[in-house]
Coordinates of C-alpha atoms and ligand atoms in Angstrom, one line a residue:
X110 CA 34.4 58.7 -1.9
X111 CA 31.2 56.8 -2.5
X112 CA 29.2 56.8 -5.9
X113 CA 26.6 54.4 -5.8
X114 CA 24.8 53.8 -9.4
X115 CA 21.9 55.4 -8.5
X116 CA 20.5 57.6 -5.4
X117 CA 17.1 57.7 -5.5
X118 CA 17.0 59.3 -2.0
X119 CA 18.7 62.4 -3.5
X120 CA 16.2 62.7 -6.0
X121 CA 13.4 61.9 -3.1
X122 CA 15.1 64.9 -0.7
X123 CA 14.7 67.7 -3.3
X124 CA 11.0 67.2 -4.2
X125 CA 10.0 65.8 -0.5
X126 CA 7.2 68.2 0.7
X127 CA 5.6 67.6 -3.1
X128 CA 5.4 64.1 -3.1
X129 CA 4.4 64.0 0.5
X130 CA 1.6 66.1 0.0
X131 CA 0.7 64.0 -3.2
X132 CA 0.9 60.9 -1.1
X133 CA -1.4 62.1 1.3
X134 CA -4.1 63.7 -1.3
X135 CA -4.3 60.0 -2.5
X136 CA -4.4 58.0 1.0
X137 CA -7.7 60.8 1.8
X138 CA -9.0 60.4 -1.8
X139 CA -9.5 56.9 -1.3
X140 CA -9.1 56.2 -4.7
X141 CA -6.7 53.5 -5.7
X142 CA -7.0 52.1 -9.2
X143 CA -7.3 54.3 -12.4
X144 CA -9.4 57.2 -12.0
X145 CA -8.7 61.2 -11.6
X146 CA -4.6 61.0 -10.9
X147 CA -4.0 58.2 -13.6
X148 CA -6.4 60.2 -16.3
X149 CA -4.5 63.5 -15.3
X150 CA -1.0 61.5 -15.6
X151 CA -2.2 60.3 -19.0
X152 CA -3.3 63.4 -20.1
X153 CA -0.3 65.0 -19.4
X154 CA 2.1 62.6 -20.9
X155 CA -0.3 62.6 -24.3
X156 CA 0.8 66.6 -24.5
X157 CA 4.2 66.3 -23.5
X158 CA 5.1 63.0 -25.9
X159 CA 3.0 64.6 -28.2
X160 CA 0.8 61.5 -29.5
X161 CA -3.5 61.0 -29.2
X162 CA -3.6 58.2 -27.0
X163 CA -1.9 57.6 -23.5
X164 CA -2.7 54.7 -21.6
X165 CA -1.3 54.1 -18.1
X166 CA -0.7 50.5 -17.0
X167 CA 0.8 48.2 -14.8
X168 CA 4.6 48.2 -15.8
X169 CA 6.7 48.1 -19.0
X170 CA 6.6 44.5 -19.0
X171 CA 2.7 44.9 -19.1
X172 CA 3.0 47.6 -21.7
X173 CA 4.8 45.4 -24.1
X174 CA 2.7 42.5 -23.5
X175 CA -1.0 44.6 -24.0
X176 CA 0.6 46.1 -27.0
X177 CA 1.3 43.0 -28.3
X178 CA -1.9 41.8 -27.2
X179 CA -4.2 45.0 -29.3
X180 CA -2.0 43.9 -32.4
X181 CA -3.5 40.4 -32.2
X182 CA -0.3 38.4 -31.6
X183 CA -0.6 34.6 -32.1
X184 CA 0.9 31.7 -31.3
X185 CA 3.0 31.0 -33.9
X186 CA 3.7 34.1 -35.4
X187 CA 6.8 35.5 -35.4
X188 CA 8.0 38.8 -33.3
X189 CA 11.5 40.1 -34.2
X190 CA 13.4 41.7 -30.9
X191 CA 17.1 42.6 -30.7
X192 CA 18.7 40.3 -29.2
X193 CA 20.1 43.1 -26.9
X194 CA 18.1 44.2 -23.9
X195 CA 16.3 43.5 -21.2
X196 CA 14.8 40.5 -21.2
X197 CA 10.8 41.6 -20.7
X198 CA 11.2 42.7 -24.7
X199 CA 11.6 39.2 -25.8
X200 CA 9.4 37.6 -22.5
X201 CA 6.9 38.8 -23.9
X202 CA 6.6 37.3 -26.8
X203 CA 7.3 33.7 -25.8
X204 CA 4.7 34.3 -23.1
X205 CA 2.1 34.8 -26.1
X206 CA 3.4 31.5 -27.6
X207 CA 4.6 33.6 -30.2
X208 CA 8.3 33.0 -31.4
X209 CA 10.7 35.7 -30.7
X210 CA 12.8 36.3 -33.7
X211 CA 16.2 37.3 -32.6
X212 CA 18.3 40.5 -34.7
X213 CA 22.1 42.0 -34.1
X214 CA 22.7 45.3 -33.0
X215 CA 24.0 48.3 -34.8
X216 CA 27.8 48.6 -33.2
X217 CA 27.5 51.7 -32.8
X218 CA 24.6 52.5 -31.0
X219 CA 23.9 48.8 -29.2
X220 CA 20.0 49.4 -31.4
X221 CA 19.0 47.0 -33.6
X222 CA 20.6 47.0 -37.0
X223 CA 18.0 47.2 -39.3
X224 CA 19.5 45.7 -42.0
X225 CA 19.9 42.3 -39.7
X226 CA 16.6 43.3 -38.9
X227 CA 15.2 43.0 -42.8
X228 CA 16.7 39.7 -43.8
X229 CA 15.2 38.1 -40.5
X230 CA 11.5 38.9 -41.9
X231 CA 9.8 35.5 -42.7
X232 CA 6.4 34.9 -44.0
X233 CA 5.2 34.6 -40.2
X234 CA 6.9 37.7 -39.0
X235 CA 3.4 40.5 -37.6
X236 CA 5.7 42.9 -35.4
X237 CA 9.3 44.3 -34.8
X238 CA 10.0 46.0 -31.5
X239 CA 12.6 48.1 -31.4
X240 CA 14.5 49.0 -28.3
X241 CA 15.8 52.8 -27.3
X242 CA 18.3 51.1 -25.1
X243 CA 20.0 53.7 -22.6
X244 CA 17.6 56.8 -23.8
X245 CA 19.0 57.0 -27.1
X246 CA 16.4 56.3 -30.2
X247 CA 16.5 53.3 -32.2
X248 CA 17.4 53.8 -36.0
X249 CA 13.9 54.5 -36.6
X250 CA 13.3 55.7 -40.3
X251 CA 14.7 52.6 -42.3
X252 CA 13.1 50.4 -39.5
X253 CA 9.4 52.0 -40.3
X254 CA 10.4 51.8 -44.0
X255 CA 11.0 47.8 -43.8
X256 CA 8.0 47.7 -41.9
X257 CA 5.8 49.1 -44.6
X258 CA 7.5 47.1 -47.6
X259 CA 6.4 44.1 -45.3
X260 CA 2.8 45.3 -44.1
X261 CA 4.3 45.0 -40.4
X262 CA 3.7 46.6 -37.1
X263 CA 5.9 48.5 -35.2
X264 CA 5.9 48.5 -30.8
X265 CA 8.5 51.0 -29.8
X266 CA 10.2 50.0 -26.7
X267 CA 10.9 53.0 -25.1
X268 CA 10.8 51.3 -21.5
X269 CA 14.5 53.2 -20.9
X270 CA 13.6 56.4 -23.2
X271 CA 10.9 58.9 -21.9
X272 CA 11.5 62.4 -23.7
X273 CA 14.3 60.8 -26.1
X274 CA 13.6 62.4 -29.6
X275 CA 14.4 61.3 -33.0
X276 CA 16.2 63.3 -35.4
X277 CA 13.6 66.6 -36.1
X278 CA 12.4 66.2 -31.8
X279 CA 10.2 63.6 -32.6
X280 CA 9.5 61.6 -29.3
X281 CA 10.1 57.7 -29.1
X282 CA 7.0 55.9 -28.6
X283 CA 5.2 57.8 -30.8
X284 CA 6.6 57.0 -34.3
X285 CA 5.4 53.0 -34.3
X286 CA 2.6 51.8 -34.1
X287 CA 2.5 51.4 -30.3
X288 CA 5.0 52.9 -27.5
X289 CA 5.7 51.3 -24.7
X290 CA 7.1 53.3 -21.2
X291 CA 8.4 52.1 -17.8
X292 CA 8.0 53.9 -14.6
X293 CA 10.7 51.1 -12.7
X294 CA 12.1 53.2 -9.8
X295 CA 15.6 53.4 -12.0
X296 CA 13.9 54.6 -15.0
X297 CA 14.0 58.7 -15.7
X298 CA 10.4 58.9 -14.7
X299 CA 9.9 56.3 -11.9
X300 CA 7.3 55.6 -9.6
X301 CA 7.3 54.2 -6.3
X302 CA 6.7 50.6 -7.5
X303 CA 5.6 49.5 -10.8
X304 CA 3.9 51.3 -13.3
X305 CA 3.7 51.6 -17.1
X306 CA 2.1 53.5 -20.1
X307 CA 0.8 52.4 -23.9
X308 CA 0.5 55.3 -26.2
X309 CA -0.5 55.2 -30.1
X310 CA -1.9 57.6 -32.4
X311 CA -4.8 55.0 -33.6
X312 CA -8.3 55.1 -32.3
X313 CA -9.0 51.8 -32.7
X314 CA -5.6 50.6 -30.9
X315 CA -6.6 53.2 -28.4
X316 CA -10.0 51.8 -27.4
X317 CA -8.3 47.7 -27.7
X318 CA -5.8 48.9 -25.2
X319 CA -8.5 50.6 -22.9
X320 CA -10.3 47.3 -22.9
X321 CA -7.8 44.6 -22.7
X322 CA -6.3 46.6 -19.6
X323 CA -9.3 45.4 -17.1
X324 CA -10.2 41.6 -18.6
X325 CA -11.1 42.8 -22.2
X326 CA -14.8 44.0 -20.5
X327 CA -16.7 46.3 -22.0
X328 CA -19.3 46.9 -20.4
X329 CA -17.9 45.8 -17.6
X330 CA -18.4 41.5 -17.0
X331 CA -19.5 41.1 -20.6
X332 CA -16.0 39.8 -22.7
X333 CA -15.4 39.9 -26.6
X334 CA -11.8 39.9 -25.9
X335 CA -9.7 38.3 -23.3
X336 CA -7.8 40.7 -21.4
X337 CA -5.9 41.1 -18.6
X338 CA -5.5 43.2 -14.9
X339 CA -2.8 45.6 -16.7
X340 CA -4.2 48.5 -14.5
X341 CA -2.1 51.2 -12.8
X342 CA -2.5 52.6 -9.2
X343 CA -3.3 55.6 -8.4
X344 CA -0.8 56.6 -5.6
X345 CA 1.8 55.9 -8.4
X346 CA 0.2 58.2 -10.5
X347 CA 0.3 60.6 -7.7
X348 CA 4.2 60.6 -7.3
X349 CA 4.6 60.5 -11.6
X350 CA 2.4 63.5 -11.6
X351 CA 4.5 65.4 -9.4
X352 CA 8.1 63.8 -11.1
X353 CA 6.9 64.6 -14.3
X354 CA 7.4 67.9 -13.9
X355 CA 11.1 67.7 -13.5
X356 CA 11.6 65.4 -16.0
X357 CA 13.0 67.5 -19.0
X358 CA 15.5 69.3 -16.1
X359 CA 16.5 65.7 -14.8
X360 CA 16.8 64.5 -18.3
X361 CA 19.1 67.6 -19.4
X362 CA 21.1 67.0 -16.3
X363 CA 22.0 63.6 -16.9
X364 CA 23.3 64.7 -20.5
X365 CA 25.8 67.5 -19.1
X366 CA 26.7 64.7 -16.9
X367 CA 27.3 62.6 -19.9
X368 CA 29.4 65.4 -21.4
X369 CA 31.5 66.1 -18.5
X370 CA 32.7 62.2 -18.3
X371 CA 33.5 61.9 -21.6
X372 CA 35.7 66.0 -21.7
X373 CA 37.5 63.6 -19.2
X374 CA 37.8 60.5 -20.4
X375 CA 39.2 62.5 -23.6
X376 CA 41.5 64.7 -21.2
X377 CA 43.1 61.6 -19.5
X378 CA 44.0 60.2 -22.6
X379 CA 41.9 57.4 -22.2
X380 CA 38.9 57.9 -25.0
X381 CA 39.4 59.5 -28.2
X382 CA 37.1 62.6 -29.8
X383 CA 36.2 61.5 -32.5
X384 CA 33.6 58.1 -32.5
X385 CA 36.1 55.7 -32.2
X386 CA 34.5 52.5 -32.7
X387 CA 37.0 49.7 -31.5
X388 CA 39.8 49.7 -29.3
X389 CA 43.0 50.5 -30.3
X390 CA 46.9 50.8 -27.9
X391 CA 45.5 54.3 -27.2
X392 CA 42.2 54.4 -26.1
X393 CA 40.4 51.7 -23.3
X394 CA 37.6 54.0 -23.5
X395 CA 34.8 54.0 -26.0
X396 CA 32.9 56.7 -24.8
X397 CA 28.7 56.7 -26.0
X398 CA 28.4 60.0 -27.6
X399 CA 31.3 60.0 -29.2
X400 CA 29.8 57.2 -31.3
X401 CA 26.5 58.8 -31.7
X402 CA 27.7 62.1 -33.2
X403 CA 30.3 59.7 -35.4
X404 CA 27.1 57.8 -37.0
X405 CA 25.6 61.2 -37.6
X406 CA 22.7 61.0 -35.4
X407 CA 21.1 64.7 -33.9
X408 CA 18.7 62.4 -31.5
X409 CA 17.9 64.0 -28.2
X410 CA 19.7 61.0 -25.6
X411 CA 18.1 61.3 -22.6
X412 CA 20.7 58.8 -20.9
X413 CA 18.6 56.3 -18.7
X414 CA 22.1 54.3 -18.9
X415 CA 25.7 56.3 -19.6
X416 CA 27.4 53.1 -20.8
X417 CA 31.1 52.6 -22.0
X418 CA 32.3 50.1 -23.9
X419 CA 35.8 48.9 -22.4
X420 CA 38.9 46.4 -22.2
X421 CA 39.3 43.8 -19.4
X422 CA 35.7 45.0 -17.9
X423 CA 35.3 42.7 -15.5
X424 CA 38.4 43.5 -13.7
X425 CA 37.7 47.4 -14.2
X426 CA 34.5 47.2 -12.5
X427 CA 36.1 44.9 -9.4
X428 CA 38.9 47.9 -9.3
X429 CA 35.2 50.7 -9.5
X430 CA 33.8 48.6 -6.6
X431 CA 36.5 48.2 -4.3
X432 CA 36.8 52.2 -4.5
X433 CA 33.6 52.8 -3.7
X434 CA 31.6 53.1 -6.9
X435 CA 28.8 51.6 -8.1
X436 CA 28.6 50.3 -11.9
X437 CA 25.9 47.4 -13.6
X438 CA 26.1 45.1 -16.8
X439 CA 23.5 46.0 -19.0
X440 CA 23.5 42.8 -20.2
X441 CA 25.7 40.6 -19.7
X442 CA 23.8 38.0 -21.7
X443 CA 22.1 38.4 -25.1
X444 CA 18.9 36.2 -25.8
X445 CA 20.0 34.1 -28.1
X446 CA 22.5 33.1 -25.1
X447 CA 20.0 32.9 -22.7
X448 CA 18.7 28.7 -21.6
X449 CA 15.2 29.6 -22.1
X450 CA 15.3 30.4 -25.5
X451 CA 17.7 27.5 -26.0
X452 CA 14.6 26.0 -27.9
X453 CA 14.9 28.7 -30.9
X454 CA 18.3 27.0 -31.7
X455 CA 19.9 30.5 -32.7
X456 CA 23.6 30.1 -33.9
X457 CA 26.0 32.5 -31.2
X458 CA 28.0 33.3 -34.8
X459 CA 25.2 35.1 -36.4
X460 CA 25.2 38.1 -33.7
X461 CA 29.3 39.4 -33.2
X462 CA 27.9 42.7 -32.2
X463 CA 25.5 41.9 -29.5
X464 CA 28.2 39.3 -28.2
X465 CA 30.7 42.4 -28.6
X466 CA 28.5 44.5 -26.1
X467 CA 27.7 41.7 -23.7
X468 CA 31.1 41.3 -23.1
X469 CA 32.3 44.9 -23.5
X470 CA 29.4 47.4 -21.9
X471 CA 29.8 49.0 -18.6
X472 CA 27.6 51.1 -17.0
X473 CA 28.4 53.8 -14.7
X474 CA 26.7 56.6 -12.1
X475 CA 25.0 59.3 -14.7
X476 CA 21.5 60.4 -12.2
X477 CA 20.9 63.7 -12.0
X478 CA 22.0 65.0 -8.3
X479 CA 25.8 63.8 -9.1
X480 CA 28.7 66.3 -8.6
X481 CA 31.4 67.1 -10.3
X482 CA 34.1 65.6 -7.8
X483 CA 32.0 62.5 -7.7
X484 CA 31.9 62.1 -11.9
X485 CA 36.3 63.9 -11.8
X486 CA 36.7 60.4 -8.9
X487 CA 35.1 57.6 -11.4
X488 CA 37.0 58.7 -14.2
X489 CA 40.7 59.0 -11.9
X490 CA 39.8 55.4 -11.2
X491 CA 39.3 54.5 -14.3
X492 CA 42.4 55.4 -15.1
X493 CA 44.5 54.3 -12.1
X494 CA 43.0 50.6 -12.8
X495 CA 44.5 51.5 -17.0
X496 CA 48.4 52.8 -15.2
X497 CA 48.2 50.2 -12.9
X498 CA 47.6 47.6 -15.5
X499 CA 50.0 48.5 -17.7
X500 CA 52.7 49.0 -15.4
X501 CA 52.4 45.7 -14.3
X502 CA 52.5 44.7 -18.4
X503 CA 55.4 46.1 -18.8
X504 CA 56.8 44.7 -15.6
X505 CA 55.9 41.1 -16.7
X506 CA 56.9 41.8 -20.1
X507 CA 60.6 42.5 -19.0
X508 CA 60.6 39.7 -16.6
X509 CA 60.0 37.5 -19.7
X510 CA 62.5 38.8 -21.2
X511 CA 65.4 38.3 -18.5
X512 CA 64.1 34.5 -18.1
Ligands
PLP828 C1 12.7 48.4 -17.7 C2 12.5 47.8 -19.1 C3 11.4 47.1 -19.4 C4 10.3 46.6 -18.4 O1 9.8 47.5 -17.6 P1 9.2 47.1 -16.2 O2 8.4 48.3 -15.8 O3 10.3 46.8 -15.3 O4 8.3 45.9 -16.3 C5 11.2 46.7 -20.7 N1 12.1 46.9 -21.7 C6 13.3 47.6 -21.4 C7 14.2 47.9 -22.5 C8 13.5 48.1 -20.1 O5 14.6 48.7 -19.8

């Protein structure tokens, strides 16, 4: 059986005629940048994230970097990231000649740990940006707490997150400052090519983002600001405007997905119920929710990512791919690993957790239009790779013996 990591043809095959027709409404408009589809998109995602302000622009990268931008970011002042994610969260800030400062993840919930977080803050330190990794919300109520002690912004990246809700159904993105949201292909709402959105509850933030997004003109060819081209097509507002409304469905689909990989994982004796943090002779499997209900979190994961934390992953996911199923590292290398940040001479011992995850995380299949059999087949290889392994332990371990 095959299971790749994603099938975005699946997802294309069910809404086909929609998007078709969308496609074709924006080839006759004529219209290519901005205008009607983007303002309707942005609109839209306003009332559904439930924040003033939506700003559509050219990718998440982009969104993070105008964000960062509207908040006045300098060179020399000092941004604090998890050093967890994907890369575009710290790019960013280096790309602004501002210093990325680097924090350790929660072990639970791979999100920053905001106590790391707190004794990182310097004199220099303007923003932190928090990361929703996989679709589940950041720790965000001490994180805006240590923000305000400081007088700090906040940039939510939500890139992986759209619909996520914090504790009482608040959306990510809209508790900071500023929220930042991919439409990547992979992500839950994807385009077809790159696309992005700013959102924010401030009017001032609001208009700076408007601005900066075509050169910093207003009126157009007459700059106070320097800006950038940060604007996003129309035709991919075209296809979001049709996705987006599937996107609670989709969302809700990859969470009963979740649930029925980890009733297995627990039913093959490979994961335990209850959050079960680190490995143990019993479980291989340190299944993601488990974890989340065990650090009492009621968040609303939307799963971008279904990501379990195992033994000997590298030679699990050779066993996944030779049978046929698709997995990804997300990440197999933290920044304060990386060579281009070799410069901020970080010390590796200061981050266990975020070394932990690099080392430990595997993704697997979670999209919407996956079947039962295909989720039942990843989890029976999963645990053929675990017999097999420790048949051939025990094998080895009597040969020692009779030696
Ligand atoms: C995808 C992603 C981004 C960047 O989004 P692009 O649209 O690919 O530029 C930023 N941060 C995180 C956490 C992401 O997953």
């Amino acid at each position: 059986m095959k299971v790749p990591l994603l099938d975005l043809k699946a997802q294309y095959a069910s809404i086909k005629r929609e998007i078709d027709n969308a496609l074709i409404r924006a080839a006759e408009s004529q219209h290519f940048i901005l205008g009607p589809e983007v303002e309707r998109l942005e609109k839209s995602l306003a009332g559904l994230l439930g924040c003033k302000y939506a700003v559509g622009v050219s990718s998440g990268t982009d969104a993070l970097l105008i964000a960062l931008m509207a908040l006045d970011i300098k060179p020399g002042d000092e941004v604090i990231v998890p050093t967890f994610s994907f890369f575009a969260t710290a790019g960013v800030v280096a790309r602004l000649n501002a210093i990325p400062v680097f924090a350790d993840i929660d072990p639970v919930t791979f999100n920053v740990d905001p106590n790391d977080l707190e004794r990182r803050i310097s004199l220099k330190t303007k923003v932190i940006i928090p990361v929703h990794l996989y679709g589940q919300s950041a720790d965000m109520d001490p994180i805006m707490e240590i923000a305000a002690k400081h007088s700090l912004k906040v940039v939510e990246d939500a890139a992986q997150a759209i619909g996520a809700q914090y504790r009482d159904g608040c959306r990510v993105g809209t508790i900071g400052d500023i929220g930042c949201f991919s439409f990547f292909p992979s992500k839950n709402l994807g385009g077809f090519g790159d696309g992005g959105l700013v959102v924010t509850n401030n009017d001032d933030l609001a208009e700076r983002l408007r601005i900066l997004r075509v050169h910093g003109g207003k009126p157009k060819y007459y700059h106070k600001v320097i800006g950038g081209n940060f604007r996003l097509d129309a035709i991919q507002a075209a296809v979001l405007n049709v996705k987006l409304r599937y996107l609670d469905a989709w969302s809700e689909k990859r969470r009963e997905n979740a649930a029925l990989y980890s009733e297995l994982f627990i039913q093959s004796g490979l994961a335990e119920k209850e959050g079960v943090t680190a490995f143990d002779s019993q479980n291989v499997v340190l299944l993601p929710e488990a974890v989340y209900k065990n650090a009492g979190y009621r968040d609303y994961h939307i799963y971008n990512q279904y990501v379990i934390r195992v033994q000997k992953r590298d030679e699990i996911r050779e066993y996944l791919t030779n049978s046929g199923i698709g997995t990804e590292i997300y990440y197999p290398v933290p920044f304060h690993r990386q060579e281009c940040f070799a410069y901020l001479n970080c010390s590796d011992s200061d981050y266990p957790h975020s070394n932990f995850a690099s080392e430990h995380s595997l993704a697997l299949p979670i999209y919407p239009e996956l079947s039962a059999e295909q989720i039942t087949y990843v989890v029976e290889c999963v645990s053929d790779f675990v017999s097999k392994d420790s048949a051939e332990a025990t094998q080895s371990h009597k040969e020692g013996m009779l030696t």
